[in-house]
Amino acid sequence: PDWALQVAGLCGLTANYYYFVVCGFESALALHNVEMDLKGAVLGGEHSALAGTHKNIGNVKMAQGKLEAALECYAVSLDIGARPEGELRVADGKDKDMQAAGTYNNMALIYRTQEKYDDALKMFDKCLQIRIAKKGEQSIEVAKLLHNMGALFQWQKLFDRSLEHYTRAQNIFISQLGKDHIFVAKTCITIGSIFSEQREYLNARTELGKAIKILLATVEPGLMDL
């Protein structure tokens, strides 16, 4: 059993390499399936340790544009990852609550793409509750989620709500990372895009100018000469 789980872990790591580094989605999927089979043989197919593998397979399918298949994987991940109240929620070195939060976030992104905005907001809210409880309201994880929620409202042309969430995200990034961090630049760009959509071009120019200033400051000397 020990060697099988070690091989499963190696398959998972290699699959993540194919997914994140070279975009080899078919290879990643094949390796995750081997990982699933090995873990299932040792631990049982409903063991919570498989929740992460189901989530990762969902990520691959999402990258392939197979959105419904990805949602199915995410639903299975959430189902088998659930534990009775009070039971330890850490397995394979991963916090299962945070893992579930990431799954909710990914499901929300799919629903947003499908223009199922109410479903997307519900998933984002579930993710937000977990991240606040686990990491705190001023955490980077919460700021990233607020930014995603801002994008959801922007897609719906709800500019006031979008600006509110982008600004909240930006304030957290500034407090945690400093005003010259690239994440702050990203929020300047998205805030600028809202002003541009509303034809407030002077405000848009101001925000984009802030982003450019930050980005230029983060570029290594010499790269500008290329």
Coordinates of N, CA and C in Angstrom, one line a residue:
P1 N 0.8 -1.2 0.0 CA 0.0 0.0 0.0 C 0.8 1.3 0.0
D2 N 1.9 1.3 0.8 CA 2.8 2.5 0.9 C 3.4 2.8 -0.5
W3 N 3.9 1.8 -1.2 CA 4.5 2.1 -2.5 C 3.5 2.6 -3.5
A4 N 2.3 2.0 -3.4 CA 1.2 2.4 -4.3 C 0.9 3.9 -4.1
L5 N 0.8 4.3 -2.9 CA 0.5 5.7 -2.6 C 1.6 6.6 -3.0
Q6 N 2.9 6.2 -2.8 CA 4.0 7.0 -3.3 C 4.0 7.1 -4.8
V7 N 3.7 6.1 -5.5 CA 3.6 6.2 -7.0 C 2.4 7.1 -7.4
A8 N 1.3 7.0 -6.6 CA 0.2 7.8 -6.9 C 0.6 9.3 -6.7
G9 N 1.3 9.6 -5.7 CA 1.8 11.0 -5.4 C 2.7 11.4 -6.5
L10 N 3.6 10.6 -7.0 CA 4.5 10.9 -8.1 C 3.7 11.2 -9.4
C11 N 2.6 10.4 -9.6 CA 1.8 10.6 -10.8 C 1.1 11.9 -10.7
G12 N 0.6 12.3 -9.5 CA 0.0 13.6 -9.3 C 0.9 14.7 -9.6
L13 N 2.1 14.7 -9.1 CA 3.1 15.7 -9.3 C 3.5 15.9 -10.8
T14 N 3.6 14.7 -11.4 CA 4.0 14.8 -12.9 C 2.8 15.3 -13.7
A15 N 1.6 14.9 -13.3 CA 0.4 15.5 -14.0 C 0.3 17.0 -13.8
N16 N 0.6 17.5 -12.6 CA 0.6 18.9 -12.4 C 1.7 19.6 -13.3
Y17 N 2.8 19.0 -13.5 CA 3.8 19.5 -14.4 C 3.3 19.7 -15.8
Y18 N 2.6 18.6 -16.3 CA 2.1 18.7 -17.6 C 1.0 19.7 -17.7
Y19 N 0.2 19.9 -16.7 CA -0.9 20.8 -16.7 C -0.4 22.3 -16.6
F20 N 0.4 22.5 -15.6 CA 0.8 23.9 -15.4 C 1.9 24.4 -16.3
V21 N 2.9 23.5 -16.6 CA 4.1 24.0 -17.3 C 4.0 23.9 -18.8
V22 N 3.6 22.7 -19.3 CA 3.6 22.5 -20.8 C 2.2 22.4 -21.4
C23 N 1.2 22.6 -20.6 CA -0.2 22.5 -21.1 C -0.5 21.2 -21.8
G24 N 0.1 20.1 -21.3 CA -0.1 18.8 -21.9 C -1.3 18.1 -21.2
F25 N -2.5 18.6 -21.6 CA -3.7 18.2 -20.8 C -4.0 16.7 -20.9
E26 N -3.8 16.1 -22.1 CA -4.1 14.7 -22.2 C -3.2 13.9 -21.3
S27 N -1.9 14.2 -21.3 CA -1.0 13.5 -20.5 C -1.3 13.7 -19.0
A28 N -1.7 14.9 -18.6 CA -2.0 15.2 -17.3 C -3.2 14.4 -16.8
L29 N -4.2 14.3 -17.7 CA -5.4 13.6 -17.4 C -5.1 12.1 -17.2
A30 N -4.3 11.6 -18.1 CA -3.9 10.1 -18.0 C -3.2 9.8 -16.7
L31 N -2.3 10.7 -16.3 CA -1.6 10.5 -15.0 C -2.5 10.7 -13.8
H32 N -3.4 11.6 -13.9 CA -4.3 11.8 -12.7 C -5.3 10.6 -12.6
N33 N -5.6 10.0 -13.7 CA -6.4 8.8 -13.7 C -5.7 7.6 -13.1
V34 N -4.4 7.5 -13.4 CA -3.6 6.5 -12.7 C -3.5 6.7 -11.2
E35 N -3.3 8.0 -10.9 CA -3.3 8.4 -9.5 C -4.6 8.0 -8.8
M36 N -5.7 8.3 -9.5 CA -7.0 7.9 -8.9 C -7.1 6.4 -8.7
D37 N -6.7 5.6 -9.7 CA -6.8 4.2 -9.5 C -6.0 3.7 -8.4
L38 N -4.8 4.1 -8.2 CA -3.9 3.7 -7.2 C -4.4 4.0 -5.8
K39 N -4.8 5.3 -5.6 CA -5.4 5.7 -4.4 C -6.7 5.0 -4.0
G40 N -7.5 4.8 -5.0 CA -8.8 4.1 -4.8 C -8.5 2.6 -4.4
A41 N -7.5 2.0 -5.0 CA -7.2 0.6 -4.7 C -6.8 0.4 -3.2
V42 N -6.1 1.4 -2.7 CA -5.5 1.3 -1.4 C -6.5 1.9 -0.3
L43 N -7.1 3.0 -0.7 CA -7.9 3.7 0.3 C -9.4 3.5 0.2
G44 N -9.8 3.1 -1.0 CA -11.3 3.1 -1.3 C -11.7 4.3 -2.2
G45 N -12.6 4.0 -3.1 CA -13.0 5.0 -4.1 C -13.7 6.3 -3.5
E46 N -14.1 6.2 -2.3 CA -14.9 7.3 -1.6 C -14.0 8.0 -0.6
H47 N -12.7 7.6 -0.5 CA -11.9 8.2 0.5 C -11.7 9.7 0.2
S48 N -11.6 10.5 1.2 CA -11.5 12.0 1.0 C -10.2 12.4 0.4
A49 N -9.2 11.5 0.5 CA -7.9 11.8 -0.1 C -8.0 11.9 -1.6
L50 N -9.1 11.4 -2.2 CA -9.3 11.4 -3.6 C -10.0 12.7 -4.1
A51 N -10.4 13.5 -3.1 CA -11.1 14.8 -3.4 C -10.2 15.7 -4.3
G52 N -8.9 15.8 -3.9 CA -8.0 16.7 -4.6 C -7.7 16.2 -6.0
T53 N -7.7 14.8 -6.2 CA -7.5 14.3 -7.5 C -8.7 14.6 -8.4
H54 N -9.9 14.4 -7.9 CA -11.1 14.8 -8.6 C -11.1 16.3 -9.0
K55 N -10.6 17.1 -8.1 CA -10.6 18.5 -8.4 C -9.6 18.8 -9.5
N56 N -8.4 18.2 -9.4 CA -7.4 18.4 -10.4 C -7.8 17.9 -11.8
I57 N -8.5 16.8 -11.8 CA -9.1 16.3 -13.1 C -10.1 17.3 -13.6
G58 N -10.9 17.9 -12.7 CA -11.8 19.0 -13.1 C -11.1 20.2 -13.7
N59 N -9.9 20.5 -13.1 CA -9.1 21.6 -13.6 C -8.7 21.4 -15.1
V60 N -8.2 20.1 -15.3 CA -7.8 19.8 -16.7 C -8.9 19.9 -17.6
K61 N -10.1 19.3 -17.3 CA -11.2 19.4 -18.2 C -11.7 20.8 -18.4
M62 N -11.6 21.6 -17.4 CA -11.9 23.0 -17.5 C -11.0 23.7 -18.5
A63 N -9.7 23.4 -18.5 CA -8.7 24.0 -19.4 C -9.0 23.5 -20.8
Q64 N -9.6 22.3 -20.9 CA -9.9 21.7 -22.3 C -11.2 22.3 -22.8
G65 N -11.9 23.1 -22.0 CA -13.2 23.6 -22.4 C -14.3 22.6 -22.2
K66 N -14.1 21.5 -21.5 CA -15.2 20.6 -21.2 C -15.8 21.0 -19.9
L67 N -16.6 22.0 -19.9 CA -17.1 22.6 -18.7 C -18.0 21.8 -17.9
E68 N -19.0 21.1 -18.5 CA -19.9 20.3 -17.8 C -19.2 19.1 -17.1
A69 N -18.2 18.5 -17.8 CA -17.4 17.4 -17.3 C -16.6 17.9 -16.1
A70 N -16.1 19.2 -16.2 CA -15.4 19.7 -15.1 C -16.3 19.9 -13.9
L71 N -17.5 20.4 -14.1 CA -18.4 20.6 -13.0 C -18.7 19.3 -12.3
E72 N -18.9 18.3 -13.1 CA -19.1 17.0 -12.5 C -18.0 16.5 -11.6
C73 N -16.8 16.7 -12.0 CA -15.6 16.4 -11.2 C -15.6 17.2 -9.9
Y74 N -15.8 18.5 -10.0 CA -15.8 19.4 -8.9 C -16.9 18.9 -7.9
A75 N -18.1 18.5 -8.4 CA -19.2 18.1 -7.5 C -18.8 16.9 -6.7
V76 N -18.1 15.9 -7.4 CA -17.6 14.7 -6.7 C -16.6 15.0 -5.7
S77 N -15.7 16.0 -6.1 CA -14.6 16.4 -5.1 C -15.2 16.9 -3.8
L78 N -16.2 17.8 -4.0 CA -16.9 18.4 -2.8 C -17.6 17.3 -2.0
D79 N -18.2 16.4 -2.7 CA -19.0 15.4 -2.0 C -18.1 14.4 -1.2
I80 N -17.1 13.9 -1.8 CA -16.2 13.0 -1.0 C -15.3 13.7 -0.1
G81 N -15.1 15.0 -0.3 CA -14.2 15.7 0.6 C -14.8 16.1 1.9
A82 N -16.1 16.0 1.9 CA -16.9 16.5 3.1 C -16.6 15.5 4.3
R83 N -16.4 16.0 5.5 CA -16.2 15.2 6.7 C -17.2 15.5 7.7
P84 N -17.5 14.6 8.6 CA -18.5 14.9 9.7 C -18.0 16.0 10.6
E85 N -18.9 16.7 11.2 CA -18.5 17.8 12.0 C -17.5 17.4 13.1
G86 N -16.4 18.1 13.3 CA -15.5 17.8 14.3 C -14.4 16.9 13.9
E87 N -14.5 16.2 12.7 CA -13.4 15.3 12.3 C -12.3 16.1 11.7
L88 N -11.1 15.6 11.8 CA -10.0 16.3 11.2 C -10.1 16.6 9.7
R89 N -9.9 17.8 9.3 CA -10.1 18.1 7.9 C -8.8 18.4 7.2
V90 N -7.8 17.7 7.6 CA -6.5 17.8 6.9 C -6.1 16.4 6.4
A91 N -5.8 16.2 5.2 CA -5.3 14.9 4.6 C -4.4 15.2 3.5
D92 N -3.4 14.4 3.4 CA -2.3 14.6 2.3 C -1.7 15.9 2.5
G93 N -1.6 16.5 3.7 CA -1.0 17.8 3.9 C -1.8 18.9 3.4
K94 N -3.0 18.7 3.0 CA -3.9 19.8 2.5 C -5.1 20.1 3.4
D95 N -5.4 21.3 3.5 CA -6.5 21.8 4.3 C -7.8 21.5 3.4
K96 N -8.6 20.6 3.8 CA -9.8 20.2 3.0 C -10.8 21.4 2.8
D97 N -10.9 22.3 3.8 CA -11.8 23.4 3.7 C -11.3 24.4 2.6
M98 N -9.9 24.6 2.6 CA -9.4 25.5 1.6 C -9.4 24.9 0.2
Q99 N -9.3 23.6 0.2 CA -9.4 22.8 -1.1 C -10.8 23.0 -1.6
A100 N -11.8 22.8 -0.8 CA -13.2 23.0 -1.2 C -13.4 24.5 -1.7
A101 N -12.8 25.4 -1.0 CA -13.0 26.8 -1.4 C -12.4 27.0 -2.8
G102 N -11.3 26.4 -3.1 CA -10.8 26.5 -4.5 C -11.7 25.9 -5.5
T103 N -12.3 24.8 -5.1 CA -13.3 24.1 -6.0 C -14.5 25.0 -6.2
Y104 N -15.0 25.6 -5.2 CA -16.1 26.6 -5.4 C -15.7 27.7 -6.3
N105 N -14.5 28.2 -6.1 CA -14.1 29.3 -7.0 C -14.1 28.9 -8.5
N106 N -13.5 27.7 -8.7 CA -13.4 27.2 -10.1 C -14.8 27.0 -10.7
M107 N -15.7 26.4 -9.9 CA -17.1 26.2 -10.4 C -17.7 27.6 -10.7
A108 N -17.5 28.6 -9.9 CA -18.0 29.9 -10.2 C -17.5 30.5 -11.5
L109 N -16.2 30.2 -11.8 CA -15.6 30.7 -13.0 C -16.3 30.0 -14.2
I110 N -16.6 28.7 -14.1 CA -17.3 28.0 -15.2 C -18.7 28.6 -15.3
Y111 N -19.4 28.8 -14.2 CA -20.8 29.4 -14.3 C -20.8 30.8 -14.9
R112 N -19.7 31.5 -14.6 CA -19.6 32.9 -15.2 C -19.5 32.8 -16.7
T113 N -18.6 31.8 -17.2 CA -18.4 31.6 -18.6 C -19.7 31.2 -19.3
Q114 N -20.5 30.4 -18.6 CA -21.8 30.0 -19.1 C -22.9 31.0 -18.9
E115 N -22.6 32.1 -18.3 CA -23.5 33.2 -18.1 C -24.6 32.8 -17.1
K116 N -24.3 31.9 -16.2 CA -25.2 31.5 -15.1 C -24.7 32.3 -13.9
Y117 N -25.0 33.6 -13.9 CA -24.4 34.5 -13.0 C -24.9 34.3 -11.5
D118 N -26.1 33.9 -11.3 CA -26.6 33.7 -10.0 C -25.9 32.5 -9.4
D119 N -25.7 31.4 -10.2 CA -25.0 30.2 -9.7 C -23.5 30.6 -9.4
A120 N -23.0 31.4 -10.2 CA -21.6 31.8 -10.0 C -21.4 32.6 -8.7
L121 N -22.3 33.5 -8.4 CA -22.3 34.3 -7.2 C -22.4 33.4 -6.0
K122 N -23.3 32.4 -6.1 CA -23.5 31.5 -4.9 C -22.2 30.7 -4.6
M123 N -21.5 30.3 -5.7 CA -20.2 29.6 -5.5 C -19.1 30.5 -4.9
F124 N -19.1 31.7 -5.4 CA -18.1 32.7 -4.9 C -18.4 33.0 -3.5
D125 N -19.6 33.1 -3.1 CA -20.0 33.4 -1.7 C -19.6 32.3 -0.8
K126 N -19.7 31.0 -1.2 CA -19.3 29.9 -0.4 C -17.8 29.9 -0.2
C127 N -17.1 30.2 -1.3 CA -15.6 30.3 -1.3 C -15.2 31.4 -0.3
L128 N -15.9 32.6 -0.4 CA -15.5 33.7 0.4 C -15.7 33.4 1.9
Q129 N -16.8 32.8 2.3 CA -17.0 32.4 3.7 C -15.9 31.6 4.2
I130 N -15.5 30.6 3.4 CA -14.4 29.7 3.9 C -13.1 30.4 4.0
R131 N -12.8 31.2 3.0 CA -11.5 31.9 3.0 C -11.4 32.9 4.1
I132 N -12.5 33.6 4.4 CA -12.5 34.6 5.5 C -12.3 33.8 6.9
A133 N -13.0 32.7 7.0 CA -12.9 31.9 8.2 C -11.5 31.3 8.5
K134 N -10.9 30.9 7.4 CA -9.6 30.2 7.5 C -8.4 31.2 7.5
K135 N -8.5 32.3 6.7 CA -7.4 33.1 6.4 C -7.6 34.6 6.9
G136 N -8.8 35.0 7.2 CA -9.0 36.3 7.6 C -9.5 37.2 6.5
E137 N -10.2 38.3 6.9 CA -10.8 39.2 5.9 C -9.7 40.0 5.1
Q138 N -8.5 40.1 5.7 CA -7.5 40.9 5.0 C -6.4 40.1 4.3
S139 N -6.8 38.8 4.0 CA -5.8 37.9 3.4 C -5.7 38.1 1.9
I140 N -4.6 37.6 1.4 CA -4.4 37.7 -0.1 C -5.4 36.8 -0.8
E141 N -5.7 35.6 -0.2 CA -6.7 34.7 -0.7 C -8.1 35.4 -0.9
V142 N -8.5 36.2 0.1 CA -9.8 36.9 0.0 C -9.7 38.0 -1.0
A143 N -8.6 38.7 -1.1 CA -8.4 39.7 -2.1 C -8.6 39.2 -3.5
K144 N -7.9 38.0 -3.8 CA -8.0 37.4 -5.1 C -9.5 37.0 -5.5
L145 N -10.2 36.5 -4.5 CA -11.6 36.2 -4.7 C -12.4 37.4 -4.9
L146 N -12.2 38.5 -4.2 CA -12.9 39.7 -4.4 C -12.7 40.2 -5.8
H147 N -11.5 40.0 -6.3 CA -11.2 40.5 -7.7 C -12.0 39.6 -8.7
N148 N -12.1 38.3 -8.4 CA -12.9 37.5 -9.3 C -14.4 37.9 -9.3
M149 N -14.8 38.2 -8.1 CA -16.2 38.7 -8.0 C -16.5 40.0 -8.7
G150 N -15.5 40.9 -8.6 CA -15.6 42.1 -9.3 C -15.7 41.9 -10.8
A151 N -15.0 40.9 -11.3 CA -15.1 40.5 -12.8 C -16.5 40.0 -13.1
L152 N -17.0 39.2 -12.2 CA -18.4 38.7 -12.4 C -19.4 39.8 -12.6
F153 N -19.3 40.8 -11.7 CA -20.2 41.9 -11.8 C -20.0 42.8 -13.0
Q154 N -18.7 42.9 -13.4 CA -18.4 43.6 -14.6 C -19.0 43.0 -15.8
W155 N -18.9 41.7 -15.9 CA -19.5 40.9 -17.0 C -21.0 41.3 -17.1
Q156 N -21.6 41.5 -16.0 CA -23.1 41.8 -16.0 C -23.4 43.3 -16.1
K157 N -22.3 44.1 -16.3 CA -22.4 45.6 -16.4 C -22.9 46.2 -15.1
L158 N -22.7 45.5 -14.0 CA -23.0 46.1 -12.7 C -21.8 46.8 -12.2
F159 N -21.5 48.0 -12.8 CA -20.2 48.6 -12.6 C -20.0 49.1 -11.2
D160 N -21.0 49.6 -10.5 CA -20.8 50.0 -9.1 C -20.4 48.9 -8.2
R161 N -21.0 47.7 -8.3 CA -20.7 46.6 -7.5 C -19.3 46.0 -7.9
S162 N -19.0 46.1 -9.2 CA -17.7 45.6 -9.7 C -16.6 46.5 -9.1
L163 N -16.8 47.8 -9.2 CA -15.8 48.8 -8.7 C -15.6 48.6 -7.2
E164 N -16.7 48.3 -6.5 CA -16.6 48.1 -5.0 C -15.7 46.9 -4.7
H165 N -15.9 45.8 -5.4 CA -15.1 44.6 -5.1 C -13.6 44.7 -5.6
Y166 N -13.4 45.4 -6.8 CA -12.1 45.6 -7.2 C -11.3 46.5 -6.2
T167 N -12.0 47.5 -5.7 CA -11.4 48.5 -4.8 C -11.1 47.8 -3.5
R168 N -12.0 46.9 -3.0 CA -11.7 46.2 -1.7 C -10.5 45.3 -1.9
A169 N -10.4 44.6 -3.1 CA -9.3 43.7 -3.4 C -8.0 44.6 -3.4
Q170 N -8.0 45.7 -4.1 CA -6.9 46.6 -4.2 C -6.4 47.0 -2.8
N171 N -7.3 47.4 -2.0 CA -6.9 47.9 -0.6 C -6.2 46.8 0.2
I172 N -6.7 45.6 0.0 CA -6.0 44.4 0.7 C -4.6 44.2 0.2
F173 N -4.5 44.2 -1.2 CA -3.2 44.0 -1.8 C -2.2 45.0 -1.3
I174 N -2.7 46.3 -1.3 CA -1.8 47.4 -0.8 C -1.4 47.2 0.6
S175 N -2.3 46.8 1.5 CA -2.0 46.7 2.9 C -1.1 45.4 3.1
Q176 N -1.2 44.4 2.3 CA -0.4 43.2 2.6 C 0.9 43.1 1.7
L177 N 0.9 43.7 0.6 CA 2.0 43.6 -0.3 C 2.7 44.9 -0.7
G178 N 2.1 46.0 -0.4 CA 2.7 47.3 -0.7 C 2.0 47.8 -2.0
K179 N 2.1 49.2 -2.1 CA 1.4 49.8 -3.2 C 2.0 49.6 -4.6
D180 N 3.3 49.1 -4.6 CA 3.9 48.9 -5.9 C 4.0 47.4 -6.4
H181 N 3.1 46.6 -5.8 CA 3.1 45.2 -6.2 C 2.3 45.0 -7.5
I182 N 2.7 44.0 -8.2 CA 2.0 43.7 -9.5 C 0.6 43.4 -9.4
F183 N 0.1 42.8 -8.2 CA -1.3 42.6 -8.0 C -2.1 43.9 -7.9
V184 N -1.4 44.9 -7.4 CA -2.0 46.3 -7.3 C -2.2 46.8 -8.7
A185 N -1.2 46.6 -9.5 CA -1.2 47.0 -10.9 C -2.4 46.4 -11.7
K186 N -2.6 45.1 -11.4 CA -3.7 44.4 -12.0 C -5.0 45.0 -11.7
T187 N -5.2 45.4 -10.4 CA -6.5 46.0 -10.0 C -6.6 47.4 -10.6
C188 N -5.5 48.1 -10.8 CA -5.6 49.4 -11.5 C -6.1 49.2 -12.9
I189 N -5.6 48.1 -13.6 CA -6.0 47.9 -14.9 C -7.5 47.5 -15.0
T190 N -8.0 46.7 -14.1 CA -9.4 46.3 -14.1 C -10.3 47.5 -13.7
I191 N -9.9 48.3 -12.8 CA -10.6 49.5 -12.4 C -10.7 50.4 -13.6
G192 N -9.5 50.6 -14.2 CA -9.5 51.4 -15.4 C -10.4 50.9 -16.5
S193 N -10.6 49.6 -16.7 CA -11.4 49.1 -17.7 C -12.9 49.4 -17.4
I194 N -13.3 49.5 -16.1 CA -14.6 49.8 -15.8 C -14.9 51.3 -16.2
F195 N -13.9 52.2 -15.8 CA -14.1 53.6 -16.2 C -14.2 53.7 -17.7
S196 N -13.4 52.9 -18.4 CA -13.4 53.0 -19.9 C -14.8 52.6 -20.4
E197 N -15.4 51.5 -19.9 CA -16.7 51.0 -20.3 C -17.7 52.1 -20.1
Q198 N -17.5 52.9 -19.0 CA -18.5 53.9 -18.7 C -18.2 55.2 -19.4
R199 N -17.2 55.2 -20.2 CA -16.7 56.4 -21.0 C -16.2 57.5 -20.1
E200 N -15.7 57.1 -18.9 CA -15.0 58.0 -18.0 C -13.5 57.9 -18.3
Y201 N -13.1 58.5 -19.5 CA -11.8 58.2 -20.0 C -10.6 58.8 -19.2
L202 N -10.9 59.9 -18.6 CA -9.8 60.6 -17.8 C -9.5 59.7 -16.6
N203 N -10.6 59.2 -15.9 CA -10.3 58.3 -14.8 C -9.7 57.0 -15.2
A204 N -10.1 56.5 -16.4 CA -9.5 55.3 -16.9 C -8.0 55.5 -17.2
R205 N -7.7 56.6 -17.8 CA -6.3 57.0 -18.1 C -5.4 57.1 -16.8
T206 N -6.0 57.6 -15.7 CA -5.3 57.7 -14.5 C -5.0 56.3 -13.9
E207 N -6.0 55.4 -13.9 CA -5.7 54.1 -13.4 C -4.7 53.3 -14.2
L208 N -4.8 53.4 -15.5 CA -3.9 52.7 -16.4 C -2.5 53.3 -16.2
G209 N -2.4 54.6 -16.0 CA -1.1 55.2 -15.7 C -0.5 54.7 -14.5
K210 N -1.3 54.5 -13.4 CA -0.8 53.9 -12.2 C -0.2 52.5 -12.4
A211 N -1.0 51.7 -13.2 CA -0.5 50.4 -13.5 C 0.8 50.3 -14.3
I212 N 0.9 51.2 -15.3 CA 2.1 51.3 -16.1 C 3.3 51.6 -15.2
K213 N 3.1 52.6 -14.3 CA 4.2 53.0 -13.5 C 4.7 51.9 -12.6
I214 N 3.7 51.1 -12.0 CA 4.1 49.9 -11.2 C 4.8 48.9 -12.1
L215 N 4.3 48.6 -13.2 CA 4.9 47.6 -14.1 C 6.3 47.9 -14.6
L216 N 6.5 49.2 -14.9 CA 7.8 49.6 -15.3 C 8.8 49.5 -14.2
A217 N 8.3 49.8 -13.0 CA 9.2 49.7 -11.8 C 9.6 48.2 -11.5
T218 N 8.8 47.3 -11.9 CA 9.1 45.9 -11.6 C 9.9 45.2 -12.7
V219 N 10.0 45.9 -13.9 CA 10.8 45.3 -15.0 C 12.3 45.4 -14.6
E220 N 13.0 44.3 -14.9 CA 14.4 44.3 -14.6 C 15.2 45.3 -15.6
P221 N 16.1 46.0 -15.0 CA 16.9 46.9 -15.9 C 17.5 46.2 -17.0
G222 N 17.5 46.6 -18.2 CA 18.0 45.9 -19.3 C 17.0 45.3 -20.2
L223 N 15.9 44.8 -19.6 CA 14.8 44.3 -20.4 C 14.2 45.4 -21.2
M224 N 14.2 46.6 -20.7 CA 13.6 47.7 -21.5 C 14.4 48.0 -22.7
D225 N 15.6 47.5 -22.8 CA 16.5 47.8 -24.0 C 16.3 46.7 -25.1
L226 N 15.5 45.7 -24.8 CA 15.3 44.6 -25.8 C 14.4 45.1 -26.9

